[in-house]
C-alpha atoms as one frame of an Amber mdcrd trajectory, in Angstrom:
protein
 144.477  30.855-109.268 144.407  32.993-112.711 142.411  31.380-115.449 143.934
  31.155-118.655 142.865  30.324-122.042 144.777  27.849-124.085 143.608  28.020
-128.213 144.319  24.687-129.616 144.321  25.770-133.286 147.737  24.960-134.563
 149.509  27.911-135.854 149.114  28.878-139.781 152.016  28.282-141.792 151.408
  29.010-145.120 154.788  27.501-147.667 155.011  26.383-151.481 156.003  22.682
-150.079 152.012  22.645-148.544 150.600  22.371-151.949 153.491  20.915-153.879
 151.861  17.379-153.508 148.700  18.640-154.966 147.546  16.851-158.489 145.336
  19.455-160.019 143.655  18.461-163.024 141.044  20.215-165.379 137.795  19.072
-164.806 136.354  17.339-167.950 132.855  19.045-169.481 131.045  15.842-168.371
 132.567  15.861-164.464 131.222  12.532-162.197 130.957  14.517-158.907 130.959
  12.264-155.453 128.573  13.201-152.368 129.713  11.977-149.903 126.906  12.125
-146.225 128.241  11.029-143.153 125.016   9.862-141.484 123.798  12.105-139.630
 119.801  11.965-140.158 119.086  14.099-143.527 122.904  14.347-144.675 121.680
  11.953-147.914 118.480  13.979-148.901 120.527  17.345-148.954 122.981  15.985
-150.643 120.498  14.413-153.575 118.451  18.328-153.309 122.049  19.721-153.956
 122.930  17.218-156.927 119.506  18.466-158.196 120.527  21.583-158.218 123.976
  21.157-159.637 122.752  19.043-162.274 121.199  21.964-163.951 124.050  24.256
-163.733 126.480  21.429-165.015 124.418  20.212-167.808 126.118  16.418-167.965
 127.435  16.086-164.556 127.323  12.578-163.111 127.203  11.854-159.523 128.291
   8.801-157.193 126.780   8.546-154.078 128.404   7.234-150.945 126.719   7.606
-147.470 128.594   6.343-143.919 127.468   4.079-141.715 127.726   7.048-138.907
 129.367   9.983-138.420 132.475   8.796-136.856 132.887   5.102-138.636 135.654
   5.765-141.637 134.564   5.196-145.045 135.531   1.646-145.975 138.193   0.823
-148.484 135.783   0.516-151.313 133.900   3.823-150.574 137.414   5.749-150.689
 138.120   4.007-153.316 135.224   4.832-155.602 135.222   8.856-154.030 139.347
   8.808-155.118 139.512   6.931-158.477 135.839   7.505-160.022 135.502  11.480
-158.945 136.370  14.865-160.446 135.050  16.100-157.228 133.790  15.510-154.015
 131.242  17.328-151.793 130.910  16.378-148.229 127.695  17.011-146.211 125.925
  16.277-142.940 122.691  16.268-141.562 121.186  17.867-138.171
């Protein structure tokens, strides 16, 4: 029996309607930035070593901090909330 290899990546379709939904926005000189960890052991403590970092390149950037219960528990509705409605940007991070 031949072996054969099945790729589950989805083909790449690149149209104008993928990004027509997208609501870009400038981001303000004083940006509140979101890091999100997802619980892995560490995910938090890189993420506040990274703020530290970004904090001096973006002299008044403010950051919200949301860590998950575990890696594959969703945020809850007030986490997305605050990441969504409070947050110029997000970065998402996990530990080892």
């Amino acid at each position: 029996m031949p072996v054969s290899f099945l790729d589950p990546r989805p083909q790449f379709v690149e149209s104008p309607q993928s990004f027509e939904r997208l609501q870009l926005r400038s981001i303000p000189s004083s940006p509140t930035i979101g890091l999100l960890a997802n619980g892995f052991p560490d995910s938090a403590q890189f993420l506040d070593a990274l703020a530290q970092r970004v904090a001096v390149t973006i002299d008044r950037a403010r950051f919200e901090r949301v860590t998950k219960v575990s890696p594959p528990t969703p945020l809850t509705a007030t986490q997305l909330s605050l990441l969504t409605e409070s947050c110029d940007a997000v970065i998402a991070a996990y530990g080892h």
